[in-house]
Amino acid sequence: MTQADTASTVLTPSLMTPEYLLADWQGHRRLTRRVIEAFPEDQLFTFTAAPPMRSFGEMAWELYGVALYTLEGLVTDEWPNPDWTEKPPHEKAALLAAWDELTRRMDAELPTVPPARYQEEKALFWGTMSALTTALYAIDNEIHHRGQGYVYLRALGIEPPPFYER
């Protein structure tokens, strides 16, 4: 059995229900929101631990964009190539407002996705994968960048929120 076979065997609706996926994803999003909140306003979009790395504010906007892209793809079953050229505002309040609105949308719209859609293979700009794998990628990407946020907060002398309190 190949790694791809194992992944498709493991990622079945019987092991991860859409309700569980939503609850897990929103738990990660709540924690990431607290990391965003922990940054001082003047450091969220300016501080980087090791240039040319991005600021955590820029990474958080990426997380927002990937989650929005994934939500819209799951709901509409349309997966166009995303346009990442638009630069969002470098304001903490704008980021948190957009984050909160997307959280509400996810709560309202993800339950409308037909469960079978999660297993359908999709040709995306980064490769062909199931819709569930795409959602899990969005979560993994968030965890990865949130970890960078933890390092940045510690470098600023700020205690990050406990990772286990989601």
Short mmCIF file of N, CA and C in Angstrom, two decimals:
data_model
loop_
_atom_site.label_atom_id
_atom_site.label_comp_id
_atom_site.label_asym_id
_atom_site.label_seq_id
_atom_site.Cartn_x
_atom_site.Cartn_y
_atom_site.Cartn_z
N MET A 1 0.85 -1.18 0.00
CA MET A 1 0.00 0.00 0.00
C MET A 1 0.90 1.24 0.00
N THR A 2 0.64 2.17 -0.89
CA THR A 2 1.43 3.39 -0.98
C THR A 2 0.95 4.40 0.05
N GLN A 3 1.73 5.46 0.22
CA GLN A 3 1.33 6.52 1.14
C GLN A 3 0.02 7.15 0.67
N ALA A 4 -0.15 7.33 -0.63
CA ALA A 4 -1.39 7.91 -1.16
C ALA A 4 -2.57 7.00 -0.86
N ASP A 5 -2.37 5.67 -1.00
CA ASP A 5 -3.44 4.73 -0.68
C ASP A 5 -3.81 4.83 0.79
N THR A 6 -2.81 4.93 1.65
CA THR A 6 -3.06 5.04 3.07
C THR A 6 -3.84 6.30 3.38
N ALA A 7 -3.46 7.42 2.78
CA ALA A 7 -4.15 8.68 3.04
C ALA A 7 -5.60 8.60 2.63
N SER A 8 -5.88 8.02 1.47
CA SER A 8 -7.27 7.96 1.03
C SER A 8 -8.06 6.97 1.86
N THR A 9 -7.39 5.96 2.40
CA THR A 9 -8.07 5.00 3.26
C THR A 9 -8.39 5.63 4.61
N VAL A 10 -7.48 6.40 5.14
CA VAL A 10 -7.65 7.00 6.45
C VAL A 10 -8.68 8.13 6.42
N LEU A 11 -8.69 8.91 5.36
CA LEU A 11 -9.54 10.10 5.30
C LEU A 11 -10.92 9.76 4.76
N THR A 12 -11.64 8.99 5.53
CA THR A 12 -12.99 8.62 5.13
C THR A 12 -13.99 9.34 6.02
N PRO A 13 -15.19 9.59 5.52
CA PRO A 13 -16.18 10.26 6.34
C PRO A 13 -16.48 9.54 7.66
N SER A 14 -16.29 8.21 7.69
CA SER A 14 -16.57 7.49 8.92
C SER A 14 -15.58 7.85 10.03
N LEU A 15 -14.41 8.33 9.66
CA LEU A 15 -13.43 8.72 10.66
C LEU A 15 -13.46 10.20 10.98
N MET A 16 -13.83 11.02 10.02
CA MET A 16 -13.91 12.45 10.24
C MET A 16 -15.21 12.95 9.64
N THR A 17 -16.13 13.25 10.49
CA THR A 17 -17.41 13.77 10.00
C THR A 17 -17.26 15.24 9.67
N PRO A 18 -18.12 15.77 8.83
CA PRO A 18 -18.08 17.22 8.57
C PRO A 18 -18.24 18.04 9.85
N GLU A 19 -19.03 17.55 10.78
CA GLU A 19 -19.22 18.27 12.05
C GLU A 19 -17.92 18.32 12.85
N TYR A 20 -17.20 17.20 12.84
CA TYR A 20 -15.92 17.16 13.55
C TYR A 20 -14.90 18.08 12.87
N LEU A 21 -14.88 18.05 11.55
CA LEU A 21 -13.96 18.92 10.81
C LEU A 21 -14.21 20.38 11.17
N LEU A 22 -15.47 20.80 11.16
CA LEU A 22 -15.80 22.18 11.49
C LEU A 22 -15.38 22.52 12.92
N ALA A 23 -15.70 21.65 13.87
CA ALA A 23 -15.34 21.92 15.26
C ALA A 23 -13.83 22.01 15.44
N ASP A 24 -13.10 21.10 14.81
CA ASP A 24 -11.64 21.11 14.91
C ASP A 24 -11.06 22.37 14.29
N TRP A 25 -11.52 22.70 13.09
CA TRP A 25 -11.02 23.87 12.38
C TRP A 25 -11.31 25.14 13.18
N GLN A 26 -12.53 25.25 13.69
CA GLN A 26 -12.87 26.45 14.45
C GLN A 26 -12.06 26.54 15.75
N GLY A 27 -11.73 25.39 16.34
CA GLY A 27 -10.87 25.41 17.52
C GLY A 27 -9.50 26.00 17.19
N HIS A 28 -8.95 25.59 16.06
CA HIS A 28 -7.67 26.16 15.63
C HIS A 28 -7.82 27.65 15.34
N ARG A 29 -8.91 28.03 14.71
CA ARG A 29 -9.12 29.44 14.37
C ARG A 29 -9.26 30.31 15.63
N ARG A 30 -9.93 29.79 16.66
CA ARG A 30 -10.05 30.54 17.91
C ARG A 30 -8.67 30.79 18.52
N LEU A 31 -7.83 29.75 18.51
CA LEU A 31 -6.49 29.90 19.07
C LEU A 31 -5.66 30.87 18.23
N THR A 32 -5.73 30.76 16.92
CA THR A 32 -4.98 31.68 16.07
C THR A 32 -5.45 33.11 16.29
N ARG A 33 -6.75 33.30 16.49
CA ARG A 33 -7.26 34.65 16.76
C ARG A 33 -6.64 35.20 18.04
N ARG A 34 -6.50 34.36 19.06
CA ARG A 34 -5.89 34.81 20.30
C ARG A 34 -4.42 35.17 20.10
N VAL A 35 -3.74 34.46 19.21
CA VAL A 35 -2.35 34.81 18.89
C VAL A 35 -2.32 36.18 18.21
N ILE A 36 -3.22 36.42 17.27
CA ILE A 36 -3.30 37.74 16.62
C ILE A 36 -3.52 38.81 17.68
N GLU A 37 -4.48 38.58 18.57
CA GLU A 37 -4.79 39.56 19.62
C GLU A 37 -3.59 39.84 20.53
N ALA A 38 -2.74 38.84 20.74
CA ALA A 38 -1.61 38.99 21.66
C ALA A 38 -0.54 39.94 21.12
N PHE A 39 -0.50 40.14 19.82
CA PHE A 39 0.51 41.03 19.24
C PHE A 39 0.18 42.48 19.53
N PRO A 40 1.18 43.26 19.93
CA PRO A 40 0.97 44.71 20.02
C PRO A 40 0.64 45.26 18.62
N GLU A 41 -0.22 46.23 18.58
CA GLU A 41 -0.65 46.83 17.31
C GLU A 41 0.55 47.23 16.45
N ASP A 42 1.57 47.80 17.08
CA ASP A 42 2.72 48.30 16.30
C ASP A 42 3.69 47.19 15.88
N GLN A 43 3.46 45.95 16.28
CA GLN A 43 4.37 44.86 15.93
C GLN A 43 3.73 43.81 15.01
N LEU A 44 2.42 43.77 14.95
CA LEU A 44 1.73 42.73 14.19
C LEU A 44 2.14 42.70 12.73
N PHE A 45 2.30 43.87 12.12
CA PHE A 45 2.64 43.94 10.69
C PHE A 45 4.07 44.43 10.43
N THR A 46 4.85 44.58 11.50
CA THR A 46 6.22 45.08 11.30
C THR A 46 7.29 44.13 11.80
N PHE A 47 7.02 43.41 12.87
CA PHE A 47 8.05 42.57 13.47
C PHE A 47 8.25 41.28 12.69
N THR A 48 9.49 40.92 12.48
CA THR A 48 9.85 39.62 11.93
C THR A 48 11.10 39.14 12.66
N ALA A 49 11.11 37.88 13.01
CA ALA A 49 12.22 37.33 13.78
C ALA A 49 13.49 37.20 12.94
N ALA A 50 13.33 37.03 11.64
CA ALA A 50 14.49 36.82 10.77
C ALA A 50 14.16 37.27 9.36
N PRO A 51 14.39 38.55 9.04
CA PRO A 51 14.13 38.99 7.67
C PRO A 51 14.84 38.09 6.68
N PRO A 52 14.24 37.76 5.58
CA PRO A 52 13.06 38.34 4.94
C PRO A 52 11.75 37.64 5.29
N MET A 53 11.68 36.94 6.42
CA MET A 53 10.41 36.32 6.80
C MET A 53 9.34 37.40 6.94
N ARG A 54 8.11 36.97 6.73
CA ARG A 54 6.99 37.91 6.81
C ARG A 54 6.60 38.18 8.26
N SER A 55 5.89 39.28 8.44
CA SER A 55 5.33 39.57 9.76
C SER A 55 4.19 38.58 10.02
N PHE A 56 3.83 38.43 11.30
CA PHE A 56 2.72 37.52 11.60
C PHE A 56 1.41 38.06 11.04
N GLY A 57 1.26 39.36 10.99
CA GLY A 57 0.05 39.94 10.39
C GLY A 57 -0.11 39.52 8.94
N GLU A 58 0.99 39.54 8.19
CA GLU A 58 0.93 39.09 6.79
C GLU A 58 0.60 37.61 6.71
N MET A 59 1.19 36.82 7.60
CA MET A 59 0.87 35.38 7.61
C MET A 59 -0.59 35.15 7.97
N ALA A 60 -1.10 35.93 8.92
CA ALA A 60 -2.50 35.77 9.34
C ALA A 60 -3.45 36.10 8.19
N TRP A 61 -3.12 37.12 7.39
CA TRP A 61 -3.94 37.41 6.21
C TRP A 61 -3.89 36.24 5.23
N GLU A 62 -2.72 35.58 5.11
CA GLU A 62 -2.65 34.40 4.25
C GLU A 62 -3.57 33.31 4.78
N LEU A 63 -3.55 33.09 6.08
CA LEU A 63 -4.43 32.07 6.68
C LEU A 63 -5.89 32.38 6.40
N TYR A 64 -6.23 33.64 6.52
CA TYR A 64 -7.59 34.08 6.20
C TYR A 64 -7.92 33.74 4.74
N GLY A 65 -7.02 34.09 3.82
CA GLY A 65 -7.25 33.86 2.40
C GLY A 65 -7.38 32.39 2.05
N VAL A 66 -6.53 31.55 2.64
CA VAL A 66 -6.60 30.11 2.37
C VAL A 66 -7.90 29.53 2.92
N ALA A 67 -8.29 29.95 4.12
CA ALA A 67 -9.55 29.46 4.70
C ALA A 67 -10.74 29.92 3.86
N LEU A 68 -10.73 31.18 3.42
CA LEU A 68 -11.82 31.68 2.58
C LEU A 68 -11.90 30.92 1.27
N TYR A 69 -10.75 30.73 0.63
CA TYR A 69 -10.69 29.98 -0.63
C TYR A 69 -11.24 28.57 -0.44
N THR A 70 -10.84 27.92 0.64
CA THR A 70 -11.28 26.55 0.90
C THR A 70 -12.76 26.50 1.20
N LEU A 71 -13.25 27.41 2.02
CA LEU A 71 -14.68 27.45 2.32
C LEU A 71 -15.49 27.64 1.04
N GLU A 72 -15.12 28.62 0.24
CA GLU A 72 -15.88 28.89 -0.98
C GLU A 72 -15.80 27.71 -1.95
N GLY A 73 -14.65 27.04 -2.04
CA GLY A 73 -14.54 25.86 -2.88
C GLY A 73 -15.43 24.73 -2.40
N LEU A 74 -15.43 24.51 -1.09
CA LEU A 74 -16.27 23.44 -0.54
C LEU A 74 -17.75 23.73 -0.77
N VAL A 75 -18.15 24.97 -0.56
CA VAL A 75 -19.57 25.33 -0.67
C VAL A 75 -20.04 25.34 -2.11
N THR A 76 -19.26 25.94 -3.01
CA THR A 76 -19.71 26.11 -4.40
C THR A 76 -19.25 24.99 -5.32
N ASP A 77 -18.27 24.22 -4.89
CA ASP A 77 -17.62 23.19 -5.71
C ASP A 77 -16.91 23.81 -6.91
N GLU A 78 -16.51 25.06 -6.78
CA GLU A 78 -15.72 25.76 -7.79
C GLU A 78 -14.38 26.13 -7.14
N TRP A 79 -13.30 25.77 -7.80
CA TRP A 79 -11.96 25.96 -7.26
C TRP A 79 -11.09 26.72 -8.26
N PRO A 80 -11.39 27.99 -8.52
CA PRO A 80 -10.58 28.75 -9.48
C PRO A 80 -9.20 29.03 -8.89
N ASN A 81 -8.28 29.39 -9.76
CA ASN A 81 -6.97 29.81 -9.26
C ASN A 81 -7.15 31.09 -8.45
N PRO A 82 -6.65 31.11 -7.22
CA PRO A 82 -6.84 32.31 -6.39
C PRO A 82 -5.99 33.47 -6.88
N ASP A 83 -6.44 34.66 -6.56
CA ASP A 83 -5.69 35.88 -6.87
C ASP A 83 -5.19 36.44 -5.54
N TRP A 84 -3.91 36.27 -5.30
CA TRP A 84 -3.33 36.71 -4.03
C TRP A 84 -2.67 38.08 -4.17
N THR A 85 -2.93 38.80 -5.26
CA THR A 85 -2.22 40.06 -5.49
C THR A 85 -2.76 41.22 -4.65
N GLU A 86 -4.03 41.18 -4.28
CA GLU A 86 -4.60 42.28 -3.50
C GLU A 86 -3.98 42.30 -2.11
N LYS A 87 -3.49 43.45 -1.72
CA LYS A 87 -2.85 43.59 -0.41
C LYS A 87 -3.89 44.06 0.62
N PRO A 88 -4.14 43.26 1.64
CA PRO A 88 -5.12 43.66 2.66
C PRO A 88 -4.55 44.75 3.56
N PRO A 89 -5.41 45.42 4.30
CA PRO A 89 -4.94 46.49 5.18
C PRO A 89 -4.03 45.95 6.28
N HIS A 90 -3.05 46.74 6.65
CA HIS A 90 -2.15 46.38 7.74
C HIS A 90 -2.69 46.97 9.04
N GLU A 91 -3.89 46.53 9.39
CA GLU A 91 -4.55 47.01 10.61
C GLU A 91 -5.09 45.81 11.37
N LYS A 92 -4.76 45.75 12.64
CA LYS A 92 -5.20 44.64 13.48
C LYS A 92 -6.72 44.55 13.52
N ALA A 93 -7.40 45.69 13.66
CA ALA A 93 -8.86 45.68 13.75
C ALA A 93 -9.49 45.13 12.47
N ALA A 94 -8.95 45.48 11.32
CA ALA A 94 -9.48 44.98 10.04
C ALA A 94 -9.27 43.48 9.92
N LEU A 95 -8.09 43.01 10.33
CA LEU A 95 -7.81 41.57 10.29
C LEU A 95 -8.76 40.81 11.20
N LEU A 96 -8.94 41.28 12.43
CA LEU A 96 -9.83 40.59 13.36
C LEU A 96 -11.28 40.64 12.90
N ALA A 97 -11.71 41.75 12.32
CA ALA A 97 -13.09 41.83 11.81
C ALA A 97 -13.30 40.84 10.67
N ALA A 98 -12.36 40.77 9.75
CA ALA A 98 -12.47 39.81 8.64
C ALA A 98 -12.43 38.38 9.17
N TRP A 99 -11.55 38.12 10.13
CA TRP A 99 -11.43 36.79 10.75
C TRP A 99 -12.77 36.37 11.36
N ASP A 100 -13.37 37.29 12.12
CA ASP A 100 -14.64 36.98 12.79
C ASP A 100 -15.77 36.76 11.80
N GLU A 101 -15.80 37.54 10.74
CA GLU A 101 -16.84 37.35 9.72
C GLU A 101 -16.68 36.00 9.04
N LEU A 102 -15.45 35.62 8.74
CA LEU A 102 -15.22 34.31 8.12
C LEU A 102 -15.60 33.19 9.09
N THR A 103 -15.35 33.38 10.36
CA THR A 103 -15.76 32.38 11.36
C THR A 103 -17.26 32.18 11.31
N ARG A 104 -18.01 33.27 11.25
CA ARG A 104 -19.49 33.17 11.16
C ARG A 104 -19.90 32.46 9.88
N ARG A 105 -19.25 32.82 8.78
CA ARG A 105 -19.57 32.16 7.50
C ARG A 105 -19.30 30.67 7.56
N MET A 106 -18.18 30.30 8.14
CA MET A 106 -17.85 28.87 8.24
C MET A 106 -18.91 28.13 9.06
N ASP A 107 -19.32 28.72 10.18
CA ASP A 107 -20.35 28.08 11.00
C ASP A 107 -21.66 27.91 10.23
N ALA A 108 -22.00 28.88 9.40
CA ALA A 108 -23.25 28.84 8.65
C ALA A 108 -23.16 27.98 7.39
N GLU A 109 -22.03 28.05 6.69
CA GLU A 109 -21.95 27.45 5.36
C GLU A 109 -21.34 26.05 5.30
N LEU A 110 -20.38 25.74 6.15
CA LEU A 110 -19.77 24.41 6.07
C LEU A 110 -20.79 23.28 6.29
N PRO A 111 -21.77 23.45 7.19
CA PRO A 111 -22.75 22.37 7.34
C PRO A 111 -23.60 22.12 6.09
N THR A 112 -23.58 23.02 5.12
CA THR A 112 -24.36 22.82 3.89
C THR A 112 -23.61 22.01 2.84
N VAL A 113 -22.33 21.74 3.07
CA VAL A 113 -21.52 21.00 2.09
C VAL A 113 -21.94 19.53 2.12
N PRO A 114 -22.31 18.97 0.97
CA PRO A 114 -22.66 17.55 0.94
C PRO A 114 -21.46 16.71 1.38
N PRO A 115 -21.64 15.78 2.32
CA PRO A 115 -20.52 14.99 2.82
C PRO A 115 -19.71 14.30 1.73
N ALA A 116 -20.35 13.84 0.67
CA ALA A 116 -19.63 13.14 -0.40
C ALA A 116 -18.64 14.06 -1.10
N ARG A 117 -18.88 15.36 -1.08
CA ARG A 117 -17.98 16.30 -1.76
C ARG A 117 -16.57 16.26 -1.18
N TYR A 118 -16.47 15.97 0.10
CA TYR A 118 -15.15 15.94 0.73
C TYR A 118 -14.24 14.88 0.13
N GLN A 119 -14.81 13.83 -0.44
CA GLN A 119 -14.00 12.75 -1.00
C GLN A 119 -13.70 12.94 -2.48
N GLU A 120 -14.32 13.92 -3.11
CA GLU A 120 -14.11 14.15 -4.54
C GLU A 120 -12.73 14.76 -4.79
N GLU A 121 -12.05 14.23 -5.80
CA GLU A 121 -10.75 14.77 -6.19
C GLU A 121 -10.96 16.08 -6.94
N LYS A 122 -10.15 17.06 -6.61
CA LYS A 122 -10.24 18.38 -7.23
C LYS A 122 -8.89 18.75 -7.83
N ALA A 123 -8.93 19.31 -9.03
CA ALA A 123 -7.70 19.81 -9.67
C ALA A 123 -7.52 21.26 -9.22
N LEU A 124 -6.59 21.46 -8.31
CA LEU A 124 -6.33 22.78 -7.75
C LEU A 124 -5.02 23.32 -8.30
N PHE A 125 -4.77 24.58 -8.09
CA PHE A 125 -3.55 25.17 -8.63
C PHE A 125 -2.30 24.58 -8.00
N TRP A 126 -2.39 23.94 -6.83
CA TRP A 126 -1.22 23.32 -6.21
C TRP A 126 -1.22 21.80 -6.34
N GLY A 127 -2.15 21.26 -7.13
CA GLY A 127 -2.17 19.82 -7.38
C GLY A 127 -3.56 19.24 -7.22
N THR A 128 -3.69 17.97 -7.55
CA THR A 128 -4.97 17.28 -7.44
C THR A 128 -5.06 16.60 -6.09
N MET A 129 -6.16 16.83 -5.40
CA MET A 129 -6.37 16.24 -4.07
C MET A 129 -7.85 16.27 -3.74
N SER A 130 -8.22 15.53 -2.73
CA SER A 130 -9.62 15.54 -2.31
C SER A 130 -9.94 16.87 -1.64
N ALA A 131 -11.21 17.20 -1.62
CA ALA A 131 -11.63 18.43 -0.94
C ALA A 131 -11.30 18.36 0.55
N LEU A 132 -11.42 17.17 1.15
CA LEU A 132 -11.05 17.02 2.55
C LEU A 132 -9.56 17.28 2.76
N THR A 133 -8.73 16.75 1.89
CA THR A 133 -7.30 17.00 2.00
C THR A 133 -7.00 18.49 1.88
N THR A 134 -7.74 19.18 1.03
CA THR A 134 -7.57 20.63 0.90
C THR A 134 -7.92 21.33 2.21
N ALA A 135 -9.02 20.94 2.83
CA ALA A 135 -9.40 21.54 4.12
C ALA A 135 -8.36 21.23 5.19
N LEU A 136 -7.87 20.00 5.20
CA LEU A 136 -6.84 19.64 6.18
C LEU A 136 -5.55 20.40 5.93
N TYR A 137 -5.24 20.66 4.65
CA TYR A 137 -4.07 21.48 4.33
C TYR A 137 -4.24 22.88 4.92
N ALA A 138 -5.43 23.46 4.78
CA ALA A 138 -5.68 24.80 5.32
C ALA A 138 -5.44 24.81 6.83
N ILE A 139 -5.88 23.76 7.51
CA ILE A 139 -5.68 23.66 8.95
C ILE A 139 -4.19 23.49 9.27
N ASP A 140 -3.52 22.59 8.54
CA ASP A 140 -2.08 22.37 8.76
C ASP A 140 -1.29 23.66 8.54
N ASN A 141 -1.64 24.39 7.49
CA ASN A 141 -0.96 25.65 7.19
C ASN A 141 -1.17 26.65 8.33
N GLU A 142 -2.38 26.66 8.88
CA GLU A 142 -2.66 27.56 10.01
C GLU A 142 -1.82 27.17 11.23
N ILE A 143 -1.74 25.88 11.52
CA ILE A 143 -0.94 25.42 12.66
C ILE A 143 0.52 25.83 12.47
N HIS A 144 1.03 25.62 11.28
CA HIS A 144 2.43 25.96 10.97
C HIS A 144 2.70 27.45 11.21
N HIS A 145 1.87 28.30 10.63
CA HIS A 145 2.11 29.74 10.76
C HIS A 145 1.81 30.23 12.17
N ARG A 146 0.85 29.61 12.84
CA ARG A 146 0.59 29.99 14.24
C ARG A 146 1.83 29.69 15.08
N GLY A 147 2.51 28.59 14.79
CA GLY A 147 3.76 28.27 15.49
C GLY A 147 4.79 29.37 15.28
N GLN A 148 4.85 29.90 14.07
CA GLN A 148 5.76 31.02 13.82
C GLN A 148 5.34 32.22 14.67
N GLY A 149 4.03 32.43 14.78
CA GLY A 149 3.54 33.52 15.62
C GLY A 149 3.96 33.36 17.07
N TYR A 150 3.95 32.11 17.56
CA TYR A 150 4.40 31.85 18.93
C TYR A 150 5.87 32.26 19.10
N VAL A 151 6.69 31.90 18.12
CA VAL A 151 8.12 32.26 18.19
C VAL A 151 8.26 33.79 18.18
N TYR A 152 7.52 34.46 17.33
CA TYR A 152 7.59 35.92 17.26
C TYR A 152 7.17 36.54 18.60
N LEU A 153 6.07 36.05 19.17
CA LEU A 153 5.62 36.60 20.46
C LEU A 153 6.70 36.41 21.52
N ARG A 154 7.29 35.23 21.57
CA ARG A 154 8.34 34.99 22.57
C ARG A 154 9.54 35.91 22.33
N ALA A 155 9.88 36.14 21.07
CA ALA A 155 10.99 37.05 20.75
C ALA A 155 10.68 38.48 21.20
N LEU A 156 9.39 38.81 21.25
CA LEU A 156 8.96 40.13 21.71
C LEU A 156 8.80 40.18 23.23
N GLY A 157 9.04 39.05 23.90
CA GLY A 157 8.89 39.01 25.35
C GLY A 157 7.45 38.83 25.80
N ILE A 158 6.61 38.31 24.92
CA ILE A 158 5.18 38.14 25.21
C ILE A 158 4.88 36.65 25.33
N GLU A 159 4.21 36.27 26.39
CA GLU A 159 3.80 34.87 26.58
C GLU A 159 2.62 34.57 25.65
N PRO A 160 2.78 33.61 24.74
CA PRO A 160 1.66 33.28 23.84
C PRO A 160 0.57 32.53 24.59
N PRO A 161 -0.63 32.49 24.02
CA PRO A 161 -1.71 31.74 24.66
C PRO A 161 -1.38 30.25 24.68
N PRO A 162 -1.85 29.53 25.70
CA PRO A 162 -1.60 28.08 25.75
C PRO A 162 -2.17 27.40 24.50
N PHE A 163 -1.32 26.60 23.84
CA PHE A 163 -1.74 25.99 22.57
C PHE A 163 -2.85 24.97 22.75
N TYR A 164 -3.00 24.44 23.94
CA TYR A 164 -3.99 23.40 24.19
C TYR A 164 -5.36 23.96 24.56
N GLU A 165 -5.47 25.27 24.69
CA GLU A 165 -6.76 25.90 24.99
C GLU A 165 -7.36 26.43 23.71
N ARG A 166 -8.15 25.58 23.07
CA ARG A 166 -8.73 25.98 21.80
C ARG A 166 -10.20 26.30 21.98
#
